[in-house]
Amino acid sequence: MRRTRAISGMIVSVIVSAIVLLSRVQGIVVSTRANDQRAAADLSWWKKAVFYQIYPRSFQDSDGDGVGDLRGIISRLDYLKDLGIDCVWLSPICRSPMKDFGYDCSDGEDIDPIFGNLDDFKDLLDEVHNRSLKLIVDFVPGYTSDQHTWFRKSIKRIGKYTDYYVWDDGKLLPNGTRVPINNWLSLFGGSAWEWNDERQQYYYHVFIKEAPEMNHRNENVEWELKSLLRFWLDLGVDGFRADAVPNMVTVANLSWDEPLSGKDVPLYQDDYVIHVYTQHQPELVPIIKGWYDLLDEYTQQDGRERYMVLETYATHEQRNVLYSQGEANPFNFDLLQMSRPPKPQEINRTIMADYNDILPGKWPNFVLGNHDNTRVSKRNGAPYVDVYNMLLLTLWGTPTTYYGEEIGMLQAEVSWNETRDPWGLNYGPDRYQYVSRDPERSPMQWTDGPQAGFTTGNSTWLPLGVNYTVHNVKIQSEGPGQTSLKLYKQLVAIRRNKAFQEGTFKPLLVTDDVYAYVREFGDQRFLVVLNFGKAATVDLSPNDGQAGTAKAVTPSVVGIAQGDTVQLTSLKLGPGDGLILQLTKDQEIIG
C-alpha cells in the first residue's frame, strides 16, 4: 500500500511504508552465495573486478594525428589505476584496412600502425601489469578483412583455404540473372551476399561486405582461431572479449529463406527478417567450449586464471545455452535494451529476471554502455548518469564501464559529412542517425583546453562531445565538491566490500520514481536508494528515527555529504539523486 501527500510546487512526494510496500515489490532475497559460491577472497579475479572498456581510437593520441593509440593509453594508465578499476578491455587494435575500424582484421597477429606496433603493445601490457591491473583484448572469431591472406587464397581456391569462408553459387532466375541463394540480410543493411568476380561465387558477410564470414564447419578454421588465441596468450594477455559470437554459424542448408518479421522497416534493413537461420545455431556450443578449454590449459600451466566474455545479444535461454558450457561467460545487455528511459519497475524486473533465470552456480554481469550503443546520457537522460553508475557498481555481478561514462560524457553531434561509421554510411544521409555509432565514440574528454586534451594536433578523428568544456577529467578531479568522477571512484572503492561482491540482493522499494535495495554479507549491510524519476520523499524505515551513514551520494544530492547520518524517514530525493547508506546490525530492514 502506498501513502501519498501533496506538497507545494512541482515536487511530487511519495511517503512509503517499507513494511507494507514489500508486499507489492518482488521481495525476493537473491542469495549470491547460493550454489556453493566461495567466499569473496576465493572468488575468481574477474568476479570481483570492475572492467573498463577503451575504444583505442578515442582514448588518447600520442603523436598528434588525431587518432588514439597505444602510447596514448600508456600515458593514461595512472588515471585508470587511480580510478580504481581492475581490468582494461581494448577494442580491436589488429592490422586492418579500417573499413570497420579494426573489426575487419587483415592480420590478427599484428598491430595496426595507426595504433603503434607489437613492441608498443608489449610495453602497454607490462605497464598494465606493473600497476597490478589486467588487460583483455578483442578476439574477432567470425570474420576477417577481405584483404586477409586467408581470403585472398580462398578466392583462388588454394588448398585448405578453399573453404575457409562461406561461398555459394547463388541461383539462376528464369531470365538468366544470377542472384543470392536466399534472402539473408547483413546487420549493416542490404543482402548478406556479395559476388566475387574472380571466384565466380557469392560470399557471405554479416556486417560490411569487406568482412567475409569464415566457415566454422571447417576444422582448419577452428585450428587457426585457437592458434590466434595462443599468440595473444603467449604475449601475456589476461583474456579476451569475443566479438559477435551469435552470428558465427548459420544453418547448413543455405537455401532456406529467413521468415519476414512483419516490421514496418525498409526491405534492406536487417530486422526486415527474423534471423532464425543465421544466429544462435547449436554448432556454436562446441566451438566456444574449445576456446575455454584452451584458456584452462594456460591456467593450469601457471596458475593465472584467464577470462573470456562473449558478445551475445541474446535471450536468457540463449545465454544459458552458452553458460552451460564450462566457464563460458556471455555478456548480459538487458539493461541496454530497456525502455528509454525505463521506470524503476522495469529496472527491477530486468535485474530480478537476470538473477532468477541464470543457471545455478553461474555468475552474472551487467553493462550500461559500449562502442555500439548510445551513451547513458542520451538513452536515459544526462541528469541520471550518476545514478545509473551507482546502480551498475552496486549490483551483484561483474560490471563493465565504457570509457567516459565516469565523467558523464554526452554524445558528439556528428553531421552526415563527418560520419565515419560504415553502418551509418550504408543507411544514407536521411537515416544514418538511426544507426551510426560515431556519436558514442567521440574522443575522451581530459581537459577544457584545445581538443579536450585528447591530442596535440589540430583535429580529432571524430567531433568532440558537446560538453567537454564542463565535463572533463581535469575539472572533475580538481574542482570543489562532489563530481561524477569523484563519485565513480567512491563507488569502485565501496564495491570492495563483500556485501557488494557476493552479498545477498534484496529489493526494498519500487515506485514510479525510486528504486531501493539492500546488499548484505555478514555484518555488512548497505541500503542503495536511487531516484530515476521526479522529486520524491520516501520512508525506508520500519520505525521513526532509524538512520544510516552516507557512504556515497550523487553530486545532485543537496544537504547530505559522505559520512553524514541520514534519517530513513521522509528521505527527500531530487531527480537523479542516489545514496549508499551503511546500516548497523541493529538498524533492521524488515522484509
PDB file of N, CA and C in Angstrom, residues 120-169:
ATOM      1  N   ASP A 120      55.072  -1.703 -28.858  1.00  0.00           N
ATOM      2  CA  ASP A 120      54.226  -0.794 -28.074  1.00  0.00           C
ATOM      3  C   ASP A 120      53.216  -1.580 -27.249  1.00  0.00           C
ATOM      4  N   PHE A 121      52.646  -2.618 -27.861  1.00  0.00           N
ATOM      5  CA  PHE A 121      51.666  -3.417 -27.124  1.00  0.00           C
ATOM      6  C   PHE A 121      52.329  -4.136 -25.949  1.00  0.00           C
ATOM      7  N   LYS A 122      53.520  -4.682 -26.165  1.00  0.00           N
ATOM      8  CA  LYS A 122      54.221  -5.364 -25.073  1.00  0.00           C
ATOM      9  C   LYS A 122      54.515  -4.387 -23.944  1.00  0.00           C
ATOM     10  N   ASP A 123      54.910  -3.170 -24.304  1.00  0.00           N
ATOM     11  CA  ASP A 123      55.152  -2.160 -23.267  1.00  0.00           C
ATOM     12  C   ASP A 123      53.858  -1.843 -22.521  1.00  0.00           C
ATOM     13  N   LEU A 124      52.754  -1.718 -23.268  1.00  0.00           N
ATOM     14  CA  LEU A 124      51.464  -1.461 -22.625  1.00  0.00           C
ATOM     15  C   LEU A 124      51.120  -2.577 -21.653  1.00  0.00           C
ATOM     16  N   LEU A 125      51.279  -3.806 -22.083  1.00  0.00           N
ATOM     17  CA  LEU A 125      50.942  -4.938 -21.228  1.00  0.00           C
ATOM     18  C   LEU A 125      51.810  -4.943 -19.970  1.00  0.00           C
ATOM     19  N   ASP A 126      53.109  -4.667 -20.122  1.00  0.00           N
ATOM     20  CA  ASP A 126      53.999  -4.609 -18.953  1.00  0.00           C
ATOM     21  C   ASP A 126      53.564  -3.504 -17.995  1.00  0.00           C
ATOM     22  N   GLU A 127      53.249  -2.335 -18.549  1.00  0.00           N
ATOM     23  CA  GLU A 127      52.865  -1.212 -17.697  1.00  0.00           C
ATOM     24  C   GLU A 127      51.529  -1.476 -16.991  1.00  0.00           C
ATOM     25  N   VAL A 128      50.614  -2.140 -17.672  1.00  0.00           N
ATOM     26  CA  VAL A 128      49.347  -2.521 -17.040  1.00  0.00           C
ATOM     27  C   VAL A 128      49.609  -3.455 -15.868  1.00  0.00           C
ATOM     28  N   HIS A 129      50.404  -4.486 -16.099  1.00  0.00           N
ATOM     29  CA  HIS A 129      50.682  -5.466 -15.048  1.00  0.00           C
ATOM     30  C   HIS A 129      51.516  -4.849 -13.919  1.00  0.00           C
ATOM     31  N   ASN A 130      52.395  -3.901 -14.247  1.00  0.00           N
ATOM     32  CA  ASN A 130      53.180  -3.238 -13.201  1.00  0.00           C
ATOM     33  C   ASN A 130      52.289  -2.467 -12.228  1.00  0.00           C
ATOM     34  N   ARG A 131      51.121  -2.105 -12.676  1.00  0.00           N
ATOM     35  CA  ARG A 131      50.166  -1.393 -11.823  1.00  0.00           C
ATOM     36  C   ARG A 131      49.136  -2.333 -11.206  1.00  0.00           C
ATOM     37  N   SER A 132      49.405  -3.620 -11.294  1.00  0.00           N
ATOM     38  CA  SER A 132      48.518  -4.653 -10.736  1.00  0.00           C
ATOM     39  C   SER A 132      47.136  -4.622 -11.383  1.00  0.00           C
ATOM     40  N   LEU A 133      47.077  -4.192 -12.631  1.00  0.00           N
ATOM     41  CA  LEU A 133      45.857  -4.253 -13.412  1.00  0.00           C
ATOM     42  C   LEU A 133      45.949  -5.412 -14.388  1.00  0.00           C
ATOM     43  N   LYS A 134      44.844  -5.716 -15.037  1.00  0.00           N
ATOM     44  CA  LYS A 134      44.812  -6.768 -16.037  1.00  0.00           C
ATOM     45  C   LYS A 134      44.346  -6.191 -17.361  1.00  0.00           C
ATOM     46  N   LEU A 135      44.608  -6.942 -18.435  1.00  0.00           N
ATOM     47  CA  LEU A 135      44.289  -6.471 -19.772  1.00  0.00           C
ATOM     48  C   LEU A 135      43.691  -7.601 -20.590  1.00  0.00           C
ATOM     49  N   ILE A 136      42.521  -7.342 -21.180  1.00  0.00           N
ATOM     50  CA  ILE A 136      41.946  -8.278 -22.131  1.00  0.00           C
ATOM     51  C   ILE A 136      41.794  -7.556 -23.474  1.00  0.00           C
ATOM     52  N   VAL A 137      41.839  -8.322 -24.548  1.00  0.00           N
ATOM     53  CA  VAL A 137      41.777  -7.742 -25.888  1.00  0.00           C
ATOM     54  C   VAL A 137      40.626  -8.363 -26.664  1.00  0.00           C
ATOM     55  N   ASP A 138      40.216  -7.663 -27.705  1.00  0.00           N
ATOM     56  CA  ASP A 138      39.150  -8.170 -28.551  1.00  0.00           C
ATOM     57  C   ASP A 138      39.648  -9.327 -29.411  1.00  0.00           C
ATOM     58  N   PHE A 139      38.807 -10.339 -29.524  1.00  0.00           N
ATOM     59  CA  PHE A 139      39.036 -11.514 -30.359  1.00  0.00           C
ATOM     60  C   PHE A 139      37.872 -11.557 -31.344  1.00  0.00           C
ATOM     61  N   VAL A 140      38.163 -11.488 -32.636  1.00  0.00           N
ATOM     62  CA  VAL A 140      37.123 -11.433 -33.664  1.00  0.00           C
ATOM     63  C   VAL A 140      37.112 -12.770 -34.400  1.00  0.00           C
ATOM     64  N   PRO A 141      36.277 -13.716 -33.968  1.00  0.00           N
ATOM     65  CA  PRO A 141      36.329 -15.075 -34.493  1.00  0.00           C
ATOM     66  C   PRO A 141      35.445 -15.338 -35.699  1.00  0.00           C
ATOM     67  N   GLY A 142      34.530 -14.426 -36.023  1.00  0.00           N
ATOM     68  CA  GLY A 142      33.540 -14.736 -37.039  1.00  0.00           C
ATOM     69  C   GLY A 142      33.963 -14.424 -38.454  1.00  0.00           C
ATOM     70  N   TYR A 143      34.827 -13.439 -38.628  1.00  0.00           N
ATOM     71  CA  TYR A 143      35.107 -12.933 -39.964  1.00  0.00           C
ATOM     72  C   TYR A 143      36.481 -12.280 -39.986  1.00  0.00           C
ATOM     73  N   THR A 144      36.970 -11.994 -41.189  1.00  0.00           N
ATOM     74  CA  THR A 144      38.231 -11.286 -41.373  1.00  0.00           C
ATOM     75  C   THR A 144      38.008 -10.164 -42.376  1.00  0.00           C
ATOM     76  N   SER A 145      39.033  -9.403 -42.624  1.00  0.00           N
ATOM     77  CA  SER A 145      39.012  -8.461 -43.735  1.00  0.00           C
ATOM     78  C   SER A 145      39.100  -9.226 -45.057  1.00  0.00           C
ATOM     79  N   ASP A 146      38.571  -8.632 -46.110  1.00  0.00           N
ATOM     80  CA  ASP A 146      38.738  -9.251 -47.429  1.00  0.00           C
ATOM     81  C   ASP A 146      40.174  -9.097 -47.929  1.00  0.00           C
ATOM     82  N   GLN A 147      41.008  -8.362 -47.162  1.00  0.00           N
ATOM     83  CA  GLN A 147      42.425  -8.254 -47.504  1.00  0.00           C
ATOM     84  C   GLN A 147      43.282  -9.291 -46.771  1.00  0.00           C
ATOM     85  N   HIS A 148      42.663 -10.094 -45.931  1.00  0.00           N
ATOM     86  CA  HIS A 148      43.397 -11.131 -45.196  1.00  0.00           C
ATOM     87  C   HIS A 148      43.941 -12.167 -46.178  1.00  0.00           C
ATOM     88  N   THR A 149      45.128 -12.667 -45.880  1.00  0.00           N
ATOM     89  CA  THR A 149      45.739 -13.653 -46.776  1.00  0.00           C
ATOM     90  C   THR A 149      44.881 -14.902 -46.921  1.00  0.00           C
ATOM     91  N   TRP A 150      44.127 -15.264 -45.869  1.00  0.00           N
ATOM     92  CA  TRP A 150      43.249 -16.431 -45.981  1.00  0.00           C
ATOM     93  C   TRP A 150      42.188 -16.213 -47.044  1.00  0.00           C
ATOM     94  N   PHE A 151      41.618 -15.028 -47.060  1.00  0.00           N
ATOM     95  CA  PHE A 151      40.557 -14.763 -48.037  1.00  0.00           C
ATOM     96  C   PHE A 151      41.121 -14.667 -49.451  1.00  0.00           C
ATOM     97  N   ARG A 152      42.281 -14.040 -49.585  1.00  0.00           N
ATOM     98  CA  ARG A 152      42.883 -13.943 -50.920  1.00  0.00           C
ATOM     99  C   ARG A 152      43.180 -15.334 -51.477  1.00  0.00           C
ATOM    100  N   LYS A 153      43.614 -16.241 -50.621  1.00  0.00           N
ATOM    101  CA  LYS A 153      43.878 -17.617 -51.062  1.00  0.00           C
ATOM    102  C   LYS A 153      42.577 -18.375 -51.308  1.00  0.00           C
ATOM    103  N   SER A 154      41.550 -18.068 -50.517  1.00  0.00           N
ATOM    104  CA  SER A 154      40.269 -18.737 -50.699  1.00  0.00           C
ATOM    105  C   SER A 154      39.656 -18.344 -52.040  1.00  0.00           C
ATOM    106  N   ILE A 155      39.791 -17.095 -52.416  1.00  0.00           N
ATOM    107  CA  ILE A 155      39.298 -16.663 -53.725  1.00  0.00           C
ATOM    108  C   ILE A 155      39.920 -17.501 -54.837  1.00  0.00           C
ATOM    109  N   LYS A 156      41.202 -17.803 -54.690  1.00  0.00           N
ATOM    110  CA  LYS A 156      41.934 -18.546 -55.719  1.00  0.00           C
ATOM    111  C   LYS A 156      41.809 -20.055 -55.550  1.00  0.00           C
ATOM    112  N   ARG A 157      41.042 -20.491 -54.543  1.00  0.00           N
ATOM    113  CA  ARG A 157      40.828 -21.917 -54.273  1.00  0.00           C
ATOM    114  C   ARG A 157      42.160 -22.637 -54.040  1.00  0.00           C
ATOM    115  N   ILE A 158      43.006 -22.038 -53.235  1.00  0.00           N
ATOM    116  CA  ILE A 158      44.315 -22.616 -52.934  1.00  0.00           C
ATOM    117  C   ILE A 158      44.207 -23.560 -51.741  1.00  0.00           C
ATOM    118  N   GLY A 159      44.387 -24.846 -51.973  1.00  0.00           N
ATOM    119  CA  GLY A 159      44.471 -25.858 -50.929  1.00  0.00           C
ATOM    120  C   GLY A 159      43.401 -25.758 -49.871  1.00  0.00           C
ATOM    121  N   LYS A 160      43.833 -25.843 -48.614  1.00  0.00           N
ATOM    122  CA  LYS A 160      42.897 -25.883 -47.494  1.00  0.00           C
ATOM    123  C   LYS A 160      42.106 -24.591 -47.352  1.00  0.00           C
ATOM    124  N   TYR A 161      42.592 -23.501 -47.942  1.00  0.00           N
ATOM    125  CA  TYR A 161      41.915 -22.210 -47.803  1.00  0.00           C
ATOM    126  C   TYR A 161      40.664 -22.104 -48.667  1.00  0.00           C
ATOM    127  N   THR A 162      40.469 -23.067 -49.560  1.00  0.00           N
ATOM    128  CA  THR A 162      39.339 -23.010 -50.485  1.00  0.00           C
ATOM    129  C   THR A 162      38.018 -22.809 -49.771  1.00  0.00           C
ATOM    130  N   ASP A 163      37.824 -23.518 -48.676  1.00  0.00           N
ATOM    131  CA  ASP A 163      36.553 -23.463 -47.950  1.00  0.00           C
ATOM    132  C   ASP A 163      36.687 -22.795 -46.580  1.00  0.00           C
ATOM    133  N   TYR A 164      37.629 -21.855 -46.459  1.00  0.00           N
ATOM    134  CA  TYR A 164      37.764 -21.115 -45.201  1.00  0.00           C
ATOM    135  C   TYR A 164      36.610 -20.138 -44.986  1.00  0.00           C
ATOM    136  N   TYR A 165      35.884 -19.830 -46.046  1.00  0.00           N
ATOM    137  CA  TYR A 165      34.796 -18.860 -45.968  1.00  0.00           C
ATOM    138  C   TYR A 165      33.527 -19.495 -46.516  1.00  0.00           C
ATOM    139  N   VAL A 166      32.400 -18.829 -46.318  1.00  0.00           N
ATOM    140  CA  VAL A 166      31.111 -19.359 -46.752  1.00  0.00           C
ATOM    141  C   VAL A 166      30.843 -18.874 -48.185  1.00  0.00           C
ATOM    142  N   TRP A 167      30.999 -19.792 -49.137  1.00  0.00           N
ATOM    143  CA  TRP A 167      30.819 -19.486 -50.553  1.00  0.00           C
ATOM    144  C   TRP A 167      29.572 -20.196 -51.087  1.00  0.00           C
ATOM    145  N   ASP A 168      28.965 -19.599 -52.095  1.00  0.00           N
ATOM    146  CA  ASP A 168      27.803 -20.236 -52.722  1.00  0.00           C
ATOM    147  C   ASP A 168      27.645 -19.722 -54.153  1.00  0.00           C
ATOM    148  N   ASP A 169      27.124 -20.602 -55.013  1.00  0.00           N
ATOM    149  CA  ASP A 169      26.934 -20.230 -56.421  1.00  0.00           C
ATOM    150  C   ASP A 169      25.780 -19.268 -56.631  1.00  0.00           C
TER     151      ASP A 169
END
